[in-house]
């Protein structure tokens, strides 16, 4: 018979194998107790001998299985192919029958449960009917008892009402005479009181007439007083308007953010000096000497192209601009170069202002406004554009690149105009503004040290000692204070400064010192060479000096 390969019937074959295995599993097997007892009885046998004997049986079983598979494989495939469908159908029918039987059992159980529940409900219904009949009987008994009690209570009420009625009639008959006598006495008293009240009423009418006459007189007098007060009020209002025009003291505080805006603008405009002009790069010493003559603050600052030199140069630019704004614009009375005798008059006016501020009230602000108005009328009106521009350009001209000069002057002009506008409002304010431009390293509340971020790792020689006591702190923006009418000082804007104790400044001083020492050494060497050349030329045979003495 030809051999057939496992085809579509392979799945059914496996299912039959599984079914046969399940049936085998359902066959009775020896209990674990018998197996254990058998093992206990055979415990003395040698394990090696058992394994050897089992090995032979296993080999024979494997050979028989191989022979059976090789001999009947084709027959088994044919049987599966012919009867596989029938077997699957029988298995499906068997499965459906089992499902029907399970459903039938489930239905029977549910019907039995419903029957039991129905019986329980019927029993409960009968019990409820009995309980209802019982309560109905009790209700009828209680209603009868209530009707009987109500009839008794009605009868008792009628009896007591009749007794109370009889007692009342007796009391009325007894007190009727007493009431009449008392009424006559009361009428007499009321007539007497009426006569007294009539007399009093007549007196009150007479007094009321007198009071009305007095009230009329007071109304007339009040009208005259009111008219007089209205006239006085109009006069006082006119005088107040005149005083307000003469004393334009404003109570609104100046916006402190505007000072911060000017400070930020000065930082921005200082960036024009990040690069050095060509003359400063080729002749730094000459430019440094020129700057030192124009402003002594540049004496301790080196002028060359380095990060530390650039850092200090930008801070010196901010110092120059802020100082010029303070000297030429932000002055209490007279800016610099406003009047020929400013040095004498301005301290005197400031002393008067301080004296009036100490007395309290608004006397200082009123005096200050009138004084400033007189100063403006005399030609001392706040301007300051030309002096500030001229002084700043005079000092910083050696440091600016020519191509950047026009942009710098344009931005500087905006800062100056904004400073003038701000200070005009501050001069008219009720409080007095004070501009401090001398930084104090110990006063950290009013002065903030300049941020040296990026220079934290500046190295300092351990054996070098720099004396910074002679170096003046650099005011980058003044500290703005406000003195109120009560004498209290309020900080409007915190000043910023670069102090000589800053590591950046100390390192710059060291570099400048080393550069000066190197320059002095180079000059000394050059002089020595020149002198040596002169000595050698004078000692030569053809020297004119030697011929002169020969």
Short mmCIF file of C-alpha atoms in Angstrom, two decimals:
data_model
loop_
_atom_site.label_atom_id
_atom_site.label_comp_id
_atom_site.label_asym_id
_atom_site.label_seq_id
_atom_site.Cartn_x
_atom_site.Cartn_y
_atom_site.Cartn_z
CA UNK A 1 0.00 0.00 0.00
CA UNK A 2 1.44 3.45 -0.89
CA UNK A 3 2.45 5.74 1.92
CA UNK A 4 0.47 8.99 2.39
CA UNK A 5 1.86 12.13 3.86
CA UNK A 6 0.13 13.89 6.67
CA UNK A 7 -2.29 16.34 4.99
CA UNK A 8 -5.50 17.98 6.03
CA UNK A 9 -6.35 15.13 8.34
CA UNK A 10 -3.35 15.75 10.51
CA UNK A 11 -5.35 18.07 12.78
CA UNK A 12 -8.09 15.45 13.34
CA UNK A 13 -5.45 12.84 14.06
CA UNK A 14 -4.00 15.02 16.73
CA UNK A 15 -7.47 15.65 18.19
CA UNK A 16 -8.11 11.89 18.39
CA UNK A 17 -4.76 11.44 20.07
CA UNK A 18 -5.70 14.06 22.60
CA UNK A 19 -9.08 12.41 23.16
CA UNK A 20 -7.47 9.04 23.60
CA UNK A 21 -5.00 10.56 26.05
CA UNK A 22 -7.86 12.10 28.01
CA UNK A 23 -9.60 8.75 28.15
CA UNK A 24 -6.42 7.15 29.33
CA UNK A 25 -6.15 9.81 32.00
CA UNK A 26 -9.73 9.01 33.10
CA UNK A 27 -8.95 5.28 33.49
CA UNK A 28 -8.47 4.13 37.08
CA UNK A 29 -4.90 4.25 38.25
CA UNK A 30 -3.36 2.73 41.27
CA UNK A 31 -3.52 4.97 44.27
CA UNK A 32 -0.53 6.77 45.65
CA UNK A 33 -0.75 4.71 48.82
CA UNK A 34 -0.23 1.46 46.87
CA UNK A 35 2.67 2.98 44.98
CA UNK A 36 4.25 4.16 48.20
CA UNK A 37 3.76 0.81 49.85
CA UNK A 38 5.24 -0.89 46.83
CA UNK A 39 8.20 1.47 46.94
CA UNK A 40 8.64 0.79 50.62
CA UNK A 41 8.66 -2.94 50.07
CA UNK A 42 11.14 -2.56 47.23
CA UNK A 43 13.30 -0.06 49.06
CA UNK A 44 16.02 -2.58 49.69
CA UNK A 45 16.57 -3.26 46.01
CA UNK A 46 19.60 -1.87 44.38
CA UNK A 47 18.91 1.26 42.26
CA UNK A 48 21.53 0.32 39.68
CA UNK A 49 19.94 -3.14 39.13
CA UNK A 50 16.48 -1.60 38.67
CA UNK A 51 17.80 0.89 36.13
CA UNK A 52 19.59 -1.87 34.19
CA UNK A 53 16.51 -4.09 34.03
CA UNK A 54 14.31 -1.18 32.97
CA UNK A 55 16.73 -0.22 30.24
CA UNK A 56 16.20 -3.49 28.39
CA UNK A 57 12.42 -3.22 28.58
CA UNK A 58 12.56 0.36 27.31
CA UNK A 59 14.73 -0.63 24.35
CA UNK A 60 12.33 -3.46 23.40
CA UNK A 61 9.37 -1.10 23.66
CA UNK A 62 11.14 1.49 21.45
CA UNK A 63 11.96 -1.18 18.84
CA UNK A 64 8.36 -2.41 18.84
CA UNK A 65 7.05 1.13 18.46
CA UNK A 66 9.40 1.82 15.56
CA UNK A 67 8.38 -1.39 13.85
CA UNK A 68 4.68 -0.70 14.34
CA UNK A 69 5.04 2.84 12.99
CA UNK A 70 7.02 1.77 9.91
CA UNK A 71 4.62 -1.11 9.13
CA UNK A 72 1.19 0.49 9.65
CA UNK A 73 1.74 4.19 8.93
CA UNK A 74 0.08 4.00 5.49
CA UNK A 75 -2.88 2.01 6.86
CA UNK A 76 -3.41 4.51 9.66
CA UNK A 77 -3.35 7.43 7.21
CA UNK A 78 -5.95 5.68 5.02
CA UNK A 79 -8.24 5.03 7.98
CA UNK A 80 -7.94 8.59 9.15
CA UNK A 81 -8.68 9.87 5.64
CA UNK A 82 -11.78 7.67 5.18
CA UNK A 83 -13.31 7.75 8.67
CA UNK A 84 -11.93 11.10 9.95
CA UNK A 85 -15.01 13.11 8.97
CA UNK A 86 -17.37 10.58 10.55
CA UNK A 87 -15.36 10.53 13.72
CA UNK A 88 -15.32 14.34 13.92
CA UNK A 89 -19.07 14.44 13.38
CA UNK A 90 -19.66 11.88 16.10
CA UNK A 91 -17.45 13.87 18.44
CA UNK A 92 -19.37 17.08 17.63
CA UNK A 93 -22.70 15.31 18.21
CA UNK A 94 -21.43 13.96 21.48
CA UNK A 95 -20.30 17.48 22.53
CA UNK A 96 -23.69 18.97 21.60
CA UNK A 97 -25.53 16.24 23.52
CA UNK A 98 -23.45 16.94 26.57
CA UNK A 99 -24.18 20.68 26.22
CA UNK A 100 -27.93 19.96 25.89
CA UNK A 101 -27.83 17.79 28.96
CA UNK A 102 -25.99 20.51 30.91
CA UNK A 103 -28.54 23.12 29.81
CA UNK A 104 -31.40 20.79 30.78
CA UNK A 105 -29.90 20.27 34.22
CA UNK A 106 -29.39 24.01 34.63
CA UNK A 107 -33.00 24.68 33.64
CA UNK A 108 -34.29 22.07 36.09
CA UNK A 109 -32.27 23.66 38.89
CA UNK A 110 -33.59 27.14 38.02
CA UNK A 111 -37.20 25.87 37.89
CA UNK A 112 -36.77 24.24 41.27
CA UNK A 113 -35.35 27.47 42.71
CA UNK A 114 -38.27 29.46 41.28
CA UNK A 115 -40.76 27.00 42.75
CA UNK A 116 -39.20 27.30 46.19
CA UNK A 117 -39.16 31.10 45.97
CA UNK A 118 -42.84 31.07 44.89
CA UNK A 119 -43.80 28.96 47.87
CA UNK A 120 -41.89 31.31 50.19
CA UNK A 121 -43.69 34.31 48.70
CA UNK A 122 -47.11 32.65 49.10
CA UNK A 123 -46.35 31.84 52.71
CA UNK A 124 -45.24 35.44 53.31
CA UNK A 125 -48.41 36.75 51.65
CA UNK A 126 -50.60 34.64 53.91
CA UNK A 127 -48.69 35.85 56.97
CA UNK A 128 -49.13 39.48 55.83
CA UNK A 129 -52.88 38.94 55.38
CA UNK A 130 -53.16 37.58 58.89
CA UNK A 131 -51.13 40.48 60.29
CA UNK A 132 -53.31 42.99 58.38
CA UNK A 133 -56.53 41.46 59.76
CA UNK A 134 -55.02 41.64 63.24
CA UNK A 135 -54.16 45.35 62.92
CA UNK A 136 -57.59 46.10 61.42
CA UNK A 137 -59.28 44.56 64.45
CA UNK A 138 -57.07 46.57 66.79
CA UNK A 139 -57.90 49.76 64.85
CA UNK A 140 -61.64 49.20 65.21
CA UNK A 141 -61.25 48.66 68.96
CA UNK A 142 -59.17 51.86 69.35
CA UNK A 143 -61.70 53.89 67.32
CA UNK A 144 -64.52 52.71 69.58
CA UNK A 145 -62.51 53.59 72.70
CA UNK A 146 -61.69 57.05 71.27
CA UNK A 147 -65.37 57.78 70.47
CA UNK A 148 -66.41 56.84 74.01
CA UNK A 149 -63.67 58.97 75.57
CA UNK A 150 -64.58 61.94 73.33
CA UNK A 151 -68.23 61.75 74.42
CA UNK A 152 -67.21 61.75 78.10
CA UNK A 153 -64.89 64.71 77.56
CA UNK A 154 -67.62 66.71 75.79
CA UNK A 155 -70.05 66.10 78.62
CA UNK A 156 -67.48 67.19 81.24
CA UNK A 157 -66.67 70.36 79.26
CA UNK A 158 -70.33 71.38 79.05
CA UNK A 159 -70.73 70.93 82.77
CA UNK A 160 -67.71 73.03 83.67
CA UNK A 161 -68.73 75.74 81.19
CA UNK A 162 -72.14 76.07 82.79
CA UNK A 163 -70.61 76.34 86.26
CA UNK A 164 -68.19 79.07 85.09
CA UNK A 165 -71.06 80.95 83.45
CA UNK A 166 -73.06 80.98 86.66
CA UNK A 167 -70.08 82.25 88.66
CA UNK A 168 -69.43 85.05 86.13
CA UNK A 169 -73.00 86.29 86.23
CA UNK A 170 -72.85 86.46 90.02
CA UNK A 171 -69.59 88.48 89.90
CA UNK A 172 -71.05 90.91 87.34
CA UNK A 173 -74.11 91.59 89.43
CA UNK A 174 -71.97 92.11 92.55
CA UNK A 175 -69.40 94.56 90.99
CA UNK A 176 -71.74 96.57 88.75
CA UNK A 177 -72.44 99.15 91.46
CA UNK A 178 -68.76 99.38 92.32
CA UNK A 179 -67.90 100.00 88.69
CA UNK A 180 -70.45 102.81 88.40
CA UNK A 181 -69.08 104.56 91.50
CA UNK A 182 -65.53 104.17 90.30
CA UNK A 183 -66.50 105.46 86.85
CA UNK A 184 -67.98 108.64 88.36
CA UNK A 185 -64.78 109.26 90.33
CA UNK A 186 -62.64 108.61 87.22
CA UNK A 187 -64.74 111.00 85.10
CA UNK A 188 -64.27 113.73 87.71
CA UNK A 189 -60.54 113.19 87.74
CA UNK A 190 -60.38 113.31 83.95
CA UNK A 191 -62.34 116.57 83.89
CA UNK A 192 -59.95 118.10 86.40
CA UNK A 193 -56.95 116.91 84.35
CA UNK A 194 -58.53 118.30 81.17
CA UNK A 195 -58.88 121.74 82.80
CA UNK A 196 -55.20 121.64 83.88
CA UNK A 197 -54.08 120.54 80.41
CA UNK A 198 -56.10 123.31 78.77
CA UNK A 199 -54.36 125.88 80.97
CA UNK A 200 -50.96 124.35 80.18
CA UNK A 201 -51.80 124.28 76.47
CA UNK A 202 -52.56 127.97 76.54
CA UNK A 203 -49.24 128.64 78.23
CA UNK A 204 -47.39 126.52 75.63
CA UNK A 205 -49.05 128.44 72.82
CA UNK A 206 -47.78 131.67 74.29
CA UNK A 207 -44.23 130.24 74.65
CA UNK A 208 -44.38 128.84 71.11
CA UNK A 209 -45.19 132.26 69.69
CA UNK A 210 -42.15 133.68 71.50
CA UNK A 211 -39.93 130.85 70.23
CA UNK A 212 -41.17 131.32 66.63
CA UNK A 213 -40.28 134.99 66.80
CA UNK A 214 -36.78 134.14 68.10
CA UNK A 215 -36.39 131.46 65.38
CA UNK A 216 -37.31 133.98 62.69
CA UNK A 217 -34.66 136.32 64.04
CA UNK A 218 -32.09 133.49 64.07
CA UNK A 219 -32.99 132.50 60.50
CA UNK A 220 -32.45 136.06 59.34
CA UNK A 221 -29.14 136.22 61.19
CA UNK A 222 -28.11 132.78 59.81
CA UNK A 223 -28.89 133.88 56.25
CA UNK A 224 -26.63 136.93 56.71
CA UNK A 225 -23.85 134.69 58.16
CA UNK A 226 -24.23 132.14 55.34
CA UNK A 227 -24.01 134.86 52.73
CA UNK A 228 -20.91 136.22 54.43
CA UNK A 229 -19.34 132.70 54.55
CA UNK A 230 -20.03 132.20 50.86
CA UNK A 231 -18.26 135.45 50.06
CA UNK A 232 -15.34 134.46 52.32
CA UNK A 233 -15.24 131.02 50.68
CA UNK A 234 -15.03 132.59 47.23
CA UNK A 235 -12.22 134.84 48.40
CA UNK A 236 -10.34 131.92 50.00
CA UNK A 237 -10.80 129.81 46.86
CA UNK A 238 -9.35 132.60 44.74
CA UNK A 239 -6.47 133.04 47.17
CA UNK A 240 -5.86 129.26 47.17
CA UNK A 241 -5.70 129.22 43.39
CA UNK A 242 -3.26 132.11 43.53
CA UNK A 243 -1.15 130.28 46.13
CA UNK A 244 -1.20 127.07 44.06
CA UNK A 245 0.04 129.01 41.07
CA UNK A 246 2.73 130.67 43.16
CA UNK A 247 3.67 127.49 45.06
CA UNK A 248 3.42 124.68 42.48
CA UNK A 249 4.49 121.93 44.87
CA UNK A 250 3.62 118.52 43.48
CA UNK A 251 2.83 115.71 45.89
CA UNK A 252 3.18 112.90 43.36
CA UNK A 253 6.48 111.03 43.78
CA UNK A 254 8.96 110.82 40.93
CA UNK A 255 9.05 107.41 39.26
CA UNK A 256 12.20 105.65 40.48
CA UNK A 257 12.19 103.42 37.40
CA UNK A 258 13.26 106.42 35.31
CA UNK A 259 16.56 106.63 37.22
CA UNK A 260 17.06 102.91 36.58
CA UNK A 261 16.30 103.46 32.89
CA UNK A 262 18.97 106.18 32.68
CA UNK A 263 21.47 103.90 34.46
CA UNK A 264 20.77 101.10 31.98
CA UNK A 265 21.09 103.53 29.06
CA UNK A 266 24.54 104.62 30.33
CA UNK A 267 25.61 100.95 30.45
CA UNK A 268 24.49 100.51 26.85
CA UNK A 269 26.19 103.67 25.56
CA UNK A 270 29.48 102.68 27.24
CA UNK A 271 29.80 99.80 24.75
CA UNK A 272 30.97 102.29 22.13
CA UNK A 273 34.34 102.15 23.94
CA UNK A 274 34.92 98.40 23.75
CA UNK A 275 37.34 98.93 20.90
CA UNK A 276 40.30 101.29 21.11
CA UNK A 277 41.16 103.79 18.36
CA UNK A 278 44.31 103.29 16.33
CA UNK A 279 46.21 106.01 18.17
CA UNK A 280 45.56 104.29 21.52
CA UNK A 281 46.83 100.99 20.13
CA UNK A 282 50.01 102.46 18.70
CA UNK A 283 50.75 105.02 21.45
CA UNK A 284 49.01 103.82 24.64
CA UNK A 285 51.31 105.76 26.95
CA UNK A 286 50.61 109.08 25.25
CA UNK A 287 46.86 108.46 25.33
CA UNK A 288 47.08 107.44 29.00
CA UNK A 289 48.92 110.64 29.92
CA UNK A 290 46.36 112.74 28.04
CA UNK A 291 43.46 110.99 29.82
CA UNK A 292 45.13 111.40 33.21
CA UNK A 293 45.42 115.15 32.61
CA UNK A 294 41.75 115.38 31.63
CA UNK A 295 40.52 113.22 34.53
CA UNK A 296 42.71 111.83 37.35
CA UNK A 297 40.58 108.70 37.58
CA UNK A 298 42.45 107.24 34.57
CA UNK A 299 45.82 107.27 36.39
CA UNK A 300 45.33 103.77 37.83
CA UNK A 301 43.80 102.34 34.65
CA UNK A 302 45.98 100.77 31.94
CA UNK A 303 45.12 101.59 28.32
CA UNK A 304 45.70 98.53 26.13
CA UNK A 305 43.74 95.78 24.47
CA UNK A 306 42.97 93.24 27.23
CA UNK A 307 39.88 91.99 29.00
CA UNK A 308 40.74 93.65 32.32
CA UNK A 309 41.63 96.94 30.65
CA UNK A 310 38.36 96.87 28.66
CA UNK A 311 36.36 96.10 31.83
CA UNK A 312 37.84 99.07 33.70
CA UNK A 313 37.64 101.36 30.65
CA UNK A 314 33.88 100.81 30.28
CA UNK A 315 33.34 101.49 34.03
CA UNK A 316 35.36 104.72 33.77
CA UNK A 317 33.17 105.80 30.85
CA UNK A 318 30.05 105.21 32.96
CA UNK A 319 31.65 107.18 35.80
CA UNK A 320 32.41 110.14 33.55
CA UNK A 321 28.85 110.31 32.15
CA UNK A 322 27.17 109.87 35.57
CA UNK A 323 29.43 112.49 37.17
CA UNK A 324 28.72 115.02 34.43
CA UNK A 325 24.97 114.46 34.80
CA UNK A 326 25.28 114.98 38.57
CA UNK A 327 27.45 118.13 38.27
CA UNK A 328 25.66 119.90 35.41
CA UNK A 329 22.01 118.77 35.81
CA UNK A 330 21.20 116.98 39.06
CA UNK A 331 21.97 119.88 41.40
CA UNK A 332 19.55 121.26 44.04
CA UNK A 333 19.77 124.87 42.82
CA UNK A 334 22.60 125.94 40.53
CA UNK A 335 24.31 123.53 38.12
CA UNK A 336 27.98 124.04 37.38
CA UNK A 337 28.90 127.01 35.15
CA UNK A 338 25.39 128.44 35.61
CA UNK A 339 26.41 131.54 37.56
CA UNK A 340 29.84 133.05 38.19
CA UNK A 341 29.43 132.97 41.99
CA UNK A 342 27.84 129.50 42.16
CA UNK A 343 30.47 128.21 44.62
CA UNK A 344 29.34 130.81 47.18
CA UNK A 345 25.59 131.01 46.56
CA UNK A 346 24.80 127.31 46.14
CA UNK A 347 26.17 126.17 49.56
CA UNK A 348 24.26 129.01 51.23
CA UNK A 349 20.98 127.98 49.58
CA UNK A 350 21.58 124.35 50.50
CA UNK A 351 22.15 125.37 54.12
CA UNK A 352 18.84 127.29 54.12
CA UNK A 353 17.11 124.26 52.60
CA UNK A 354 18.54 121.96 55.29
CA UNK A 355 17.43 124.35 58.03
CA UNK A 356 13.86 124.53 56.72
CA UNK A 357 13.74 120.75 56.27
CA UNK A 358 14.70 120.27 59.91
CA UNK A 359 11.76 122.46 61.00
CA UNK A 360 9.28 120.08 59.28
CA UNK A 361 6.15 120.85 57.32
CA UNK A 362 6.01 122.16 53.77
CA UNK A 363 7.98 125.35 54.38
CA UNK A 364 11.12 123.98 52.70
CA UNK A 365 9.29 122.78 49.59
CA UNK A 366 7.41 126.09 49.20
CA UNK A 367 10.61 128.11 49.69
CA UNK A 368 12.48 125.85 47.27
CA UNK A 369 9.85 126.23 44.53
CA UNK A 370 9.84 130.02 44.83
CA UNK A 371 13.66 130.12 44.91
CA UNK A 372 13.93 127.91 41.81
CA UNK A 373 11.40 130.12 40.03
CA UNK A 374 13.50 133.17 40.85
CA UNK A 375 16.68 131.39 39.70
CA UNK A 376 15.02 130.49 36.41
CA UNK A 377 13.88 134.09 35.95
CA UNK A 378 17.46 135.28 36.54
CA UNK A 379 18.72 133.08 33.72
CA UNK A 380 19.65 130.02 35.73
CA UNK A 381 17.04 127.80 34.10
CA UNK A 382 17.95 124.12 33.99
CA UNK A 383 19.51 123.27 30.62
CA UNK A 384 22.82 121.43 30.82
CA UNK A 385 22.82 119.85 27.34
CA UNK A 386 25.82 121.72 25.97
CA UNK A 387 27.97 121.60 29.16
CA UNK A 388 27.42 117.85 29.66
CA UNK A 389 28.03 117.04 25.99
CA UNK A 390 31.15 119.22 25.85
CA UNK A 391 32.66 117.83 29.07
CA UNK A 392 31.98 114.16 28.25
CA UNK A 393 33.41 114.47 24.72
CA UNK A 394 36.40 116.44 26.05
CA UNK A 395 37.35 113.63 28.45
CA UNK A 396 36.45 110.57 26.36
CA UNK A 397 37.47 111.81 22.90
CA UNK A 398 40.91 110.02 23.01
CA UNK A 399 39.17 106.66 23.62
CA UNK A 400 36.43 106.66 20.97
CA UNK A 401 36.78 105.23 17.48
CA UNK A 402 36.06 108.03 14.96
CA UNK A 403 33.45 105.94 13.12
CA UNK A 404 31.51 105.44 16.40
CA UNK A 405 31.55 109.12 17.45
CA UNK A 406 28.30 110.16 15.72
CA UNK A 407 26.30 107.26 17.18
CA UNK A 408 27.71 107.87 20.64
CA UNK A 409 26.79 111.58 20.57
CA UNK A 410 23.25 110.76 19.41
CA UNK A 411 22.65 108.26 22.23
CA UNK A 412 24.33 110.55 24.76
CA UNK A 413 21.99 113.39 23.76
CA UNK A 414 18.95 111.16 24.48
CA UNK A 415 20.32 110.38 27.96
CA UNK A 416 20.94 114.08 28.69
CA UNK A 417 17.44 115.15 27.60
CA UNK A 418 15.82 112.39 29.63
CA UNK A 419 17.89 113.40 32.69
CA UNK A 420 16.81 117.05 32.31
CA UNK A 421 13.12 116.12 32.01
CA UNK A 422 13.34 113.87 35.07
CA UNK A 423 15.12 116.49 37.19
CA UNK A 424 12.64 119.24 36.28
CA UNK A 425 9.89 117.12 37.80
CA UNK A 426 12.07 116.26 40.81
CA UNK A 427 12.80 119.94 41.59
CA UNK A 428 9.05 120.68 41.86
CA UNK A 429 8.33 117.68 44.05
CA UNK A 430 7.27 118.22 47.65
CA UNK A 431 10.15 116.04 48.85
CA UNK A 432 13.75 117.12 48.41
CA UNK A 433 16.05 114.95 46.24
CA UNK A 434 19.67 114.35 47.24
CA UNK A 435 22.26 112.99 44.78
CA UNK A 436 25.25 111.21 46.37
CA UNK A 437 28.24 110.42 44.16
CA UNK A 438 30.87 109.46 46.77
CA UNK A 439 30.59 105.67 47.28
CA UNK A 440 31.10 104.23 50.74
CA UNK A 441 32.26 100.57 50.76
CA UNK A 442 30.74 100.02 54.22
CA UNK A 443 27.30 101.32 53.21
CA UNK A 444 26.03 98.26 51.37
CA UNK A 445 22.41 99.36 51.74
CA UNK A 446 22.82 102.44 49.51
CA UNK A 447 25.79 101.31 47.38
CA UNK A 448 25.94 98.11 45.37
CA UNK A 449 29.33 96.79 44.31
CA UNK A 450 29.77 96.29 40.57
CA UNK A 451 29.35 92.73 39.34
CA UNK A 452 32.68 91.23 38.22
CA UNK A 453 31.22 88.10 36.68
CA UNK A 454 33.71 86.43 34.40
CA UNK A 455 36.74 87.49 36.47
CA UNK A 456 36.28 85.13 39.43
CA UNK A 457 39.49 83.25 38.59
CA UNK A 458 41.76 86.30 38.46
CA UNK A 459 45.07 85.19 39.95
CA UNK A 460 46.72 87.32 42.60
CA UNK A 461 50.45 87.02 43.38
CA UNK A 462 50.75 85.88 47.00
CA UNK A 463 53.76 88.05 47.74
CA UNK A 464 52.41 91.27 46.20
CA UNK A 465 50.75 93.88 48.35
CA UNK A 466 48.86 96.71 46.67
CA UNK A 467 48.01 99.82 48.65
CA UNK A 468 44.47 100.78 47.50
CA UNK A 469 43.87 103.40 50.19
CA UNK A 470 44.94 106.22 47.84
CA UNK A 471 42.59 105.07 45.05
CA UNK A 472 39.15 106.69 45.04
CA UNK A 473 36.12 104.39 44.52
CA UNK A 474 34.53 104.72 41.11
CA UNK A 475 30.90 105.95 41.16
CA UNK A 476 29.16 104.24 38.24
CA UNK A 477 25.74 105.77 39.03
CA UNK A 478 24.87 108.06 41.97
CA UNK A 479 22.76 107.09 44.97
CA UNK A 480 19.43 108.98 44.84
CA UNK A 481 17.74 109.81 48.17
CA UNK A 482 14.53 111.69 48.95
CA UNK A 483 13.92 113.70 52.14
CA UNK A 484 10.22 113.96 53.03
CA UNK A 485 8.55 116.88 54.84
CA UNK A 486 8.83 114.87 58.07
CA UNK A 487 12.63 114.66 57.75
CA UNK A 488 12.66 110.97 56.78
CA UNK A 489 15.16 109.85 54.13
CA UNK A 490 13.86 107.40 51.54
CA UNK A 491 16.09 105.70 48.96
CA UNK A 492 14.80 106.24 45.44
CA UNK A 493 17.58 104.47 43.54
CA UNK A 494 20.51 102.46 44.88
CA UNK A 495 23.88 103.67 43.68
CA UNK A 496 26.46 101.40 42.03
CA UNK A 497 30.23 101.62 42.34
CA UNK A 498 33.48 99.81 41.60
CA UNK A 499 35.65 99.71 44.71
CA UNK A 500 39.51 99.55 44.66
CA UNK A 501 39.40 96.32 46.66
CA UNK A 502 37.92 94.56 43.64
CA UNK A 503 40.28 91.80 42.38
CA UNK A 504 39.88 93.12 38.81
CA UNK A 505 41.11 96.58 39.76
CA UNK A 506 44.00 95.19 41.86
CA UNK A 507 45.08 92.98 38.97
CA UNK A 508 44.92 95.97 36.60
CA UNK A 509 47.12 98.00 38.97
CA UNK A 510 49.63 95.13 39.11
CA UNK A 511 49.71 94.84 35.33
CA UNK A 512 50.20 98.60 35.00
CA UNK A 513 52.98 98.51 37.59
CA UNK A 514 54.75 95.65 35.80
CA UNK A 515 54.36 97.47 32.49
CA UNK A 516 55.86 100.67 33.94
CA UNK A 517 58.76 98.70 35.41
CA UNK A 518 59.40 97.04 32.06
CA UNK A 519 59.17 100.40 30.30
CA UNK A 520 61.54 102.02 32.80
CA UNK A 521 63.96 99.15 32.35
CA UNK A 522 63.77 99.48 28.57
CA UNK A 523 64.44 103.24 28.83
CA UNK A 524 67.34 102.59 31.20
CA UNK A 525 68.79 99.99 28.83
CA UNK A 526 68.42 102.37 25.90
CA UNK A 527 70.16 105.15 27.81
CA UNK A 528 72.93 102.79 28.82
CA UNK A 529 73.44 101.75 25.22
CA UNK A 530 73.51 105.36 24.06
CA UNK A 531 76.03 106.27 26.75
CA UNK A 532 78.12 103.22 25.92
CA UNK A 533 78.06 104.16 22.22
CA UNK A 534 79.19 107.68 23.11
CA UNK A 535 81.98 106.37 25.30
CA UNK A 536 83.19 104.03 22.59
CA UNK A 537 83.10 106.74 19.96
CA UNK A 538 85.04 109.14 22.22
CA UNK A 539 87.74 106.52 22.84
CA UNK A 540 88.40 105.83 19.11
CA UNK A 541 91.66 107.20 17.46
CA UNK A 542 89.77 109.42 15.02
CA UNK A 543 87.57 110.92 17.69
CA UNK A 544 87.28 114.74 17.50
CA UNK A 545 87.58 114.94 21.23
CA UNK A 546 90.92 113.18 21.21
CA UNK A 547 92.19 115.39 18.39
CA UNK A 548 91.13 118.45 20.38
CA UNK A 549 93.23 117.42 23.36
CA UNK A 550 96.19 116.17 21.34
#
